[in-house]
Amino acid sequence: MARRNKLILGAFLQTPGQHTAGWRYPRANAEASLDIDAQIAFARTAERGLFHAIFIADTLPFPVNLNDETLSYSARVVDFEPITLLSALAVATNRIGLVGTVTTTYYEPYTVARQLASLDYLSKGRAGWNVVTSSNSAEAFNYGKREHPLHSLRYVRAREFVDIVKGLWDSWDDDAFLFDKASGKFFIPEKMHVLNHQSPQFNIRGPLGVARPPQGHPVIVQAGSSDAGRTAAASFADVIFTAQSDLAGAIAFYDDVRARTSAAGRDPDHIAILPGVTPVVAATRSEAEDKYAQLQDLIHPVAGVAMLSGAAGADLSKYSIDGPLPEVPPTEGDKTRQELLVAHARETGKSIRDLYRWLASGYNTVVGTPTDIADHFEHWFNSGAADGFNVRFSYLPGDLDDFVDLVVPELQRRGLYHDAYEGVTLRDNLQIPRPHSRYRRD
Amino acid sequence: MARRNKLILGAFLQTPGQHTAGWRYPRANAEASLDIDAQIAFARTAERGLFHAIFIADTLPFPVNLNDETLSYSARVVDFEPITLLSALAVATNRIGLVGTVTTTYYEPYTVARQLASLDYLSKGRAGWNVVTSSNSAEAFNYGKREHPLHSLRYVRAREFVDIVKGLWDSWDDDAFLFDKASGKFFIPEKMHVLNHQSPQFNIRGPLGVARPPQGHPVIVQAGSSDAGRTAAASFADVIFTAQSDLAGAIAFYDDVRARTSAAGRDPDHIAILPGVTPVVAATRSEAEDKYAQLQDLIHPVAGVAMLSGAAGADLSKYSIDGPLPEVPPTEGDKTRQELLVAHARETGKSIRDLYRWLASGYNTVVGTPTDIADHFEHWFNSGAADGFNVRFSYLPGDLDDFVDLVVPELQRRGLYHDAYEGVTLRDNLQIPRPHSRYRRD
């Protein structure tokens, strides 16, 4: 049973494309990653498609062992930094939510609180924060660390970090400012709050140099599906992304996270669970299958093995490309992705080549007509597996254009999707309440 | 002798105004600090006035000893975070430079390099970085530190930090990217460079996840006028701001910084030295004087004493407002500002009240007609005291509007100021060359 009567859709904009070989597809703009005009066009197309938000990922594209030759087949080595990009998109769009990924492992809470509060003002209440703990251990090398902190420790830090950021966002009551030219009084002293957070990990005084954000708190997004990730999501997230490859697993995840949310003392109807989905759509089924086959055939073996190595957490270049996935040690990076991969390899017995082809296309790829895609969405939604989807595009802009032009009208025709943005802020559009300040006096 | 044939002008946009009481002035927009529409209007007015760049300051507005009641008379407690604001302004303007202040004391070089490179792409080559070391020791309290690092240590860190950032900006040669769909090769491996910076302070591997910025390196600005500040500026800055209250001092500073720049092995014609100036302009001299008197009379004594305490580095609230400035210990904060204040107090014998009135109006305030202001600019420029000015506005938007409408045409009539932006990038417009990569092979 769906808890909402309409789907929530996020547009996961990975430039130049989600698919490893997406940039090589004829209709792809291979040079879009640092082209602001292209990025604005993508965001406006997503807004035309009434997506609730765009999501900008942020994974350091460089592996622990840099191999320039291998890396040079990857199109994901340079792009805009998410917060700066979203700040620009804030004034180039009007209604769509703007969710950026920021790591709690290598950033400071005061800076993160400030930049995201600032983004919420720039966008008039459309900011969101995808909280990550950095799965790529090579990130440590850019922050003066020789060792990446362990997965479990990263989550301990993440939970405290988010709590501090939320506290800093509450530094000023919503009605703290007087702007009173006559008396010279700019704000009401009792409505300023000093956090004074002290712990072994953090000493943060406050107050924040930004007023309480339009949304109270920007929307918090969490994507880790490991046990620690789920617990963290249940404790602080408004929106949860998840990689689910089949309906049964998605339903189990959905129920589990809702139960954990209740157990954390929160209303599970105030969260939105969005599995990722990668539609490959065309007017006919055979055209869609041709498109998909063409994408898969464009994967350069060097790029494919490198990508699979990243997901496996082990260098696979020395193994036979047509042989099976070897045993790999548990990663301290993205555990969810590794577990999914190992389970799939075990289940199917696929070769390295077939595994990277499978991985390249995304976890939940649906190839077909607009009707096929809408059927899939409707089935998952009505089965209680999803409040909506985080939609991934194999290449940009073509795949996004096709979704907006072909799939959105079909979803609307079925009454599954809104016909206009109803709210002003992202929270309004997600139907997730604006949080009270922790300093509220009842 | 002026080294350039036209003035360079920066618009120092401190919202709601540079003057402590500016926000109380009838024509001031007291609520502009977190209003993006107002900020866009300011930036577009500055662009209409052909300012080479806008400069966004960033000083933590909260003192070491928080006194909510005193603070509540200050209008500088909340505003946009500079990099997010400038990212938004990048797509709302076309030609004006965008210089943001970012501290090297509490940020990480990789993040700073990334965000500024991203801003340079968003603005198509109009980004600048005002390098500061954080003069307000209370900033430490928001970054987990109990003690603010000493002034001299902050500069040691700043110089290494800037060197790392520049190195990261050179991670990719200008022609590193192929985008070659046919071969699947995205970039040329030999054109990627790994910094591998290792020192007791920093361990930064690289490469940066952003291609080499359009300007090669965004423009580097430095504003410290202490001995350490001047040496730092001579070693790495493209643009130097300075607070100078009289012509002789400004000429001495100008000559000194140019000499230090030569001594550092750089061409002093490739830097621009911009003293701050605060014009209070009106159609007639008496109107201008009335405007200035009205601003000064609007300073609330509590706000005035608090501001002076900040500059003096000591709490002055317990001293008689009509008595002299007491002896103050040397600050570890903004040394330049304290030294200027103490020298002025000694020279003039002013009371605390008169000192805050003097301080409130800025170091180099010129009250008069457009002709008076242009005379001042021309005199300093032709005397070899300045390559231009960083113009401060007592309140926004009125004072900026007046400058653009009244003073700019007078400067243009005299042939002192450009009639259009001639270049595309900020470096072009400043006539400061695009730097070569440190990895260039001759």
Coordinates of N, CA and C in Angstrom, one line a residue, chain A residues 67-168:
Chain A
N67 N 46.1 5.1 -11.5 CA 46.7 4.5 -12.7 C 46.2 5.4 -13.9
D68 N 47.0 6.3 -14.3 CA 46.5 7.4 -15.2 C 45.9 6.8 -16.5
E69 N 46.6 5.7 -17.0 CA 46.2 5.1 -18.2 C 44.8 4.6 -18.1
T70 N 44.5 3.8 -17.0 CA 43.2 3.2 -16.8 C 42.2 4.3 -16.6
L71 N 42.5 5.3 -15.8 CA 41.6 6.4 -15.5 C 41.2 7.2 -16.7
S72 N 42.1 7.3 -17.7 CA 41.8 8.1 -18.8 C 40.6 7.7 -19.7
Y73 N 40.1 6.5 -19.4 CA 38.9 6.1 -20.1 C 37.6 6.5 -19.3
S74 N 37.8 7.1 -18.2 CA 36.7 7.5 -17.4 C 36.3 8.9 -17.6
A75 N 35.0 9.2 -17.7 CA 34.5 10.5 -18.0 C 34.1 11.2 -16.7
R76 N 34.4 10.5 -15.5 CA 33.9 11.1 -14.2 C 35.1 11.6 -13.4
V77 N 36.0 12.3 -14.1 CA 37.2 12.8 -13.3 C 37.1 14.2 -12.9
V78 N 36.3 15.0 -13.7 CA 36.2 16.4 -13.3 C 34.7 16.8 -13.4
D79 N 34.3 17.6 -12.5 CA 32.9 18.2 -12.5 C 32.9 19.4 -11.6
F80 N 31.7 20.0 -11.5 CA 31.5 21.1 -10.6 C 31.4 20.6 -9.2
E81 N 31.9 21.4 -8.2 CA 31.7 21.1 -6.8 C 30.2 21.3 -6.5
P82 N 29.6 20.4 -5.8 CA 28.1 20.4 -5.7 C 27.5 21.7 -5.1
I83 N 28.0 22.2 -4.1 CA 27.4 23.3 -3.4 C 27.5 24.6 -4.3
T84 N 28.6 24.8 -4.9 CA 28.7 25.9 -5.8 C 27.8 25.8 -7.0
L85 N 27.7 24.6 -7.6 CA 26.8 24.4 -8.7 C 25.4 24.6 -8.3
L86 N 25.0 24.1 -7.2 CA 23.6 24.2 -6.8 C 23.2 25.7 -6.5
S87 N 24.2 26.4 -6.0 CA 24.0 27.9 -5.7 C 23.7 28.6 -7.0
A88 N 24.4 28.2 -8.0 CA 24.2 28.8 -9.3 C 22.8 28.4 -9.9
L89 N 22.5 27.1 -9.7 CA 21.2 26.6 -10.2 C 20.0 27.2 -9.4
A90 N 20.3 27.7 -8.2 CA 19.2 28.2 -7.3 C 18.6 29.5 -8.0
V91 N 19.4 30.3 -8.7 CA 18.9 31.5 -9.3 C 18.5 31.3 -10.8
A92 N 18.8 30.1 -11.3 CA 18.5 29.8 -12.7 C 17.2 28.9 -12.8
T93 N 16.7 28.5 -11.6 CA 15.4 27.7 -11.5 C 14.5 28.4 -10.5
N94 N 13.3 27.9 -10.5 CA 12.3 28.5 -9.6 C 11.7 27.6 -8.5
R95 N 11.4 26.3 -8.9 CA 10.6 25.5 -8.0 C 11.3 24.2 -7.6
I96 N 12.2 23.7 -8.4 CA 12.8 22.4 -8.1 C 13.7 22.4 -6.9
G97 N 13.7 21.4 -6.1 CA 14.6 21.2 -5.0 C 16.0 21.0 -5.5
L98 N 17.0 21.4 -4.6 CA 18.4 21.3 -5.0 C 19.2 20.6 -3.9
V99 N 19.5 19.3 -4.1 CA 20.1 18.5 -3.1 C 21.6 18.2 -3.4
G100 N 22.5 18.6 -2.5 CA 23.9 18.4 -2.8 C 24.5 17.5 -1.8
T101 N 25.5 16.8 -2.2 CA 26.2 15.8 -1.4 C 27.4 16.5 -0.7
V102 N 27.4 16.3 0.6 CA 28.6 16.9 1.3 C 29.0 15.9 2.4
T103 N 30.3 15.6 2.5 CA 30.8 14.6 3.4 C 30.9 15.1 4.8
T104 N 30.6 14.3 5.7 CA 30.8 14.6 7.1 C 32.2 14.2 7.6
T105 N 32.9 13.4 6.7 CA 34.2 12.9 7.2 C 35.3 13.9 7.0
Y106 N 35.3 14.7 6.0 CA 36.4 15.7 5.8 C 36.0 17.1 5.8
Y107 N 34.7 17.4 6.1 CA 34.3 18.8 6.2 C 34.1 19.2 7.7
E108 N 33.9 20.5 7.9 CA 33.7 21.0 9.3 C 32.2 21.4 9.4
P109 N 31.6 21.0 10.5 CA 30.1 21.3 10.7 C 29.8 22.8 10.5
Y110 N 30.6 23.7 11.0 CA 30.2 25.1 11.0 C 30.1 25.5 9.5
T111 N 31.1 25.1 8.7 CA 31.1 25.5 7.3 C 30.0 24.9 6.5
V112 N 29.7 23.6 6.8 CA 28.6 22.9 6.1 C 27.3 23.6 6.5
A113 N 27.1 23.9 7.8 CA 25.8 24.5 8.2 C 25.6 25.8 7.5
R114 N 26.7 26.6 7.4 CA 26.7 27.9 6.9 C 26.4 27.9 5.4
Q115 N 27.1 27.0 4.6 CA 26.9 26.9 3.2 C 25.5 26.4 2.8
L116 N 25.0 25.4 3.6 CA 23.7 24.9 3.2 C 22.6 25.9 3.7
A117 N 22.8 26.6 4.8 CA 21.8 27.6 5.1 C 21.8 28.7 4.1
S118 N 22.9 29.0 3.6 CA 23.1 30.1 2.6 C 22.4 29.6 1.3
L119 N 22.6 28.3 0.9 CA 21.9 27.8 -0.2 C 20.4 27.8 -0.1
D120 N 19.9 27.6 1.2 CA 18.5 27.6 1.4 C 17.9 29.0 1.2
Y121 N 18.7 30.0 1.6 CA 18.2 31.4 1.3 C 18.3 31.7 -0.2
L122 N 19.4 31.3 -0.8 CA 19.6 31.6 -2.3 C 18.4 31.0 -3.1
S123 N 17.9 29.8 -2.6 CA 16.9 29.1 -3.4 C 15.5 29.3 -2.8
K124 N 15.4 30.2 -1.8 CA 14.1 30.5 -1.1 C 13.5 29.2 -0.6
G125 N 14.3 28.3 0.0 CA 13.7 27.2 0.7 C 13.7 25.9 -0.2
R126 N 14.7 25.7 -1.0 CA 14.7 24.5 -1.9 C 16.0 23.7 -1.7
A127 N 16.7 23.9 -0.6 CA 18.0 23.2 -0.4 C 17.8 21.9 0.3
G128 N 18.7 20.9 0.0 CA 18.8 19.6 0.6 C 20.2 19.2 0.8
W129 N 20.5 18.4 1.7 CA 21.8 17.9 2.0 C 21.8 16.4 2.0
N130 N 22.5 15.8 1.1 CA 22.7 14.4 1.0 C 24.0 14.1 1.9
V131 N 23.7 13.5 3.1 CA 24.8 13.3 4.0 C 25.5 12.0 3.7
V132 N 26.8 12.2 3.4 CA 27.6 11.0 3.1 C 28.8 10.9 4.0
T133 N 29.4 9.7 4.1 CA 30.6 9.6 5.0 C 31.8 9.3 4.2
S134 N 31.8 9.4 2.8 CA 32.9 9.2 1.9 C 33.2 7.7 1.9
S135 N 32.8 7.1 0.7 CA 33.1 5.7 0.6 C 34.5 5.4 0.0
N136 N 35.0 6.4 -0.7 CA 36.3 6.2 -1.4 C 37.5 6.6 -0.4
S137 N 38.2 5.6 0.0 CA 39.2 5.9 1.0 C 40.4 6.8 0.5
A138 N 40.5 6.9 -0.9 CA 41.5 7.8 -1.4 C 41.2 9.3 -1.0
E139 N 40.0 9.6 -0.6 CA 39.6 10.9 -0.2 C 40.5 11.4 0.9
A140 N 40.9 10.5 1.8 CA 41.8 10.8 2.9 C 43.0 11.5 2.5
F141 N 43.6 11.0 1.3 CA 44.8 11.6 0.8 C 44.8 13.0 0.5
N142 N 43.6 13.6 0.3 CA 43.5 15.0 0.0 C 43.2 15.8 1.2
Y143 N 43.1 15.2 2.3 CA 42.8 15.9 3.6 C 43.8 15.6 4.7
G144 N 45.0 15.3 4.2 CA 46.1 15.2 5.2 C 46.0 14.0 6.1
K145 N 45.2 13.0 5.6 CA 45.1 11.8 6.4 C 45.8 10.6 5.6
R146 N 46.4 9.7 6.3 CA 47.0 8.6 5.7 C 46.0 7.4 5.6
E147 N 45.1 7.4 6.6 CA 44.2 6.3 6.7 C 42.8 6.9 6.7
H148 N 41.9 6.2 5.9 CA 40.5 6.6 5.9 C 39.9 6.0 7.2
P149 N 39.0 6.8 7.9 CA 38.4 6.3 9.1 C 37.6 5.1 8.8
L150 N 37.5 4.1 9.7 CA 36.6 2.9 9.5 C 35.2 3.3 9.4
H151 N 34.5 2.5 8.6 CA 33.1 2.7 8.3 C 32.2 3.0 9.5
S152 N 32.4 2.2 10.6 CA 31.6 2.4 11.8 C 31.9 3.8 12.5
L153 N 33.2 4.1 12.5 CA 33.6 5.4 13.1 C 33.0 6.6 12.3
R154 N 33.0 6.4 11.0 CA 32.5 7.5 10.1 C 31.1 7.7 10.4
Y155 N 30.3 6.7 10.7 CA 28.9 6.9 11.0 C 28.7 7.5 12.4
V156 N 29.5 7.2 13.4 CA 29.4 7.8 14.7 C 29.6 9.3 14.5
R157 N 30.7 9.7 13.7 CA 30.9 11.1 13.5 C 29.8 11.7 12.7
A158 N 29.3 11.0 11.7 CA 28.2 11.6 10.9 C 27.0 12.0 11.7
R159 N 26.6 11.1 12.7 CA 25.4 11.4 13.5 C 25.6 12.6 14.3
E160 N 26.8 12.7 14.9 CA 27.0 13.9 15.8 C 27.1 15.2 14.9
F161 N 27.7 15.0 13.8 CA 27.9 16.1 12.8 C 26.5 16.7 12.4
V162 N 25.6 15.8 12.1 CA 24.3 16.2 11.6 C 23.6 16.9 12.8
D163 N 23.7 16.4 14.0 CA 23.1 17.0 15.2 C 23.6 18.4 15.4
I164 N 24.9 18.6 15.2 CA 25.5 19.9 15.4 C 25.0 20.9 14.3
V165 N 25.0 20.4 13.1 CA 24.5 21.3 12.0 C 23.1 21.7 12.2
K166 N 22.2 20.8 12.6 CA 20.9 21.1 12.9 C 20.8 22.1 14.1
G167 N 21.6 22.0 15.1 CA 21.7 22.9 16.2 C 22.1 24.3 15.7
L168 N 23.1 24.3 14.8 CA 23.5 25.6 14.3 C 22.4 26.3 13.5

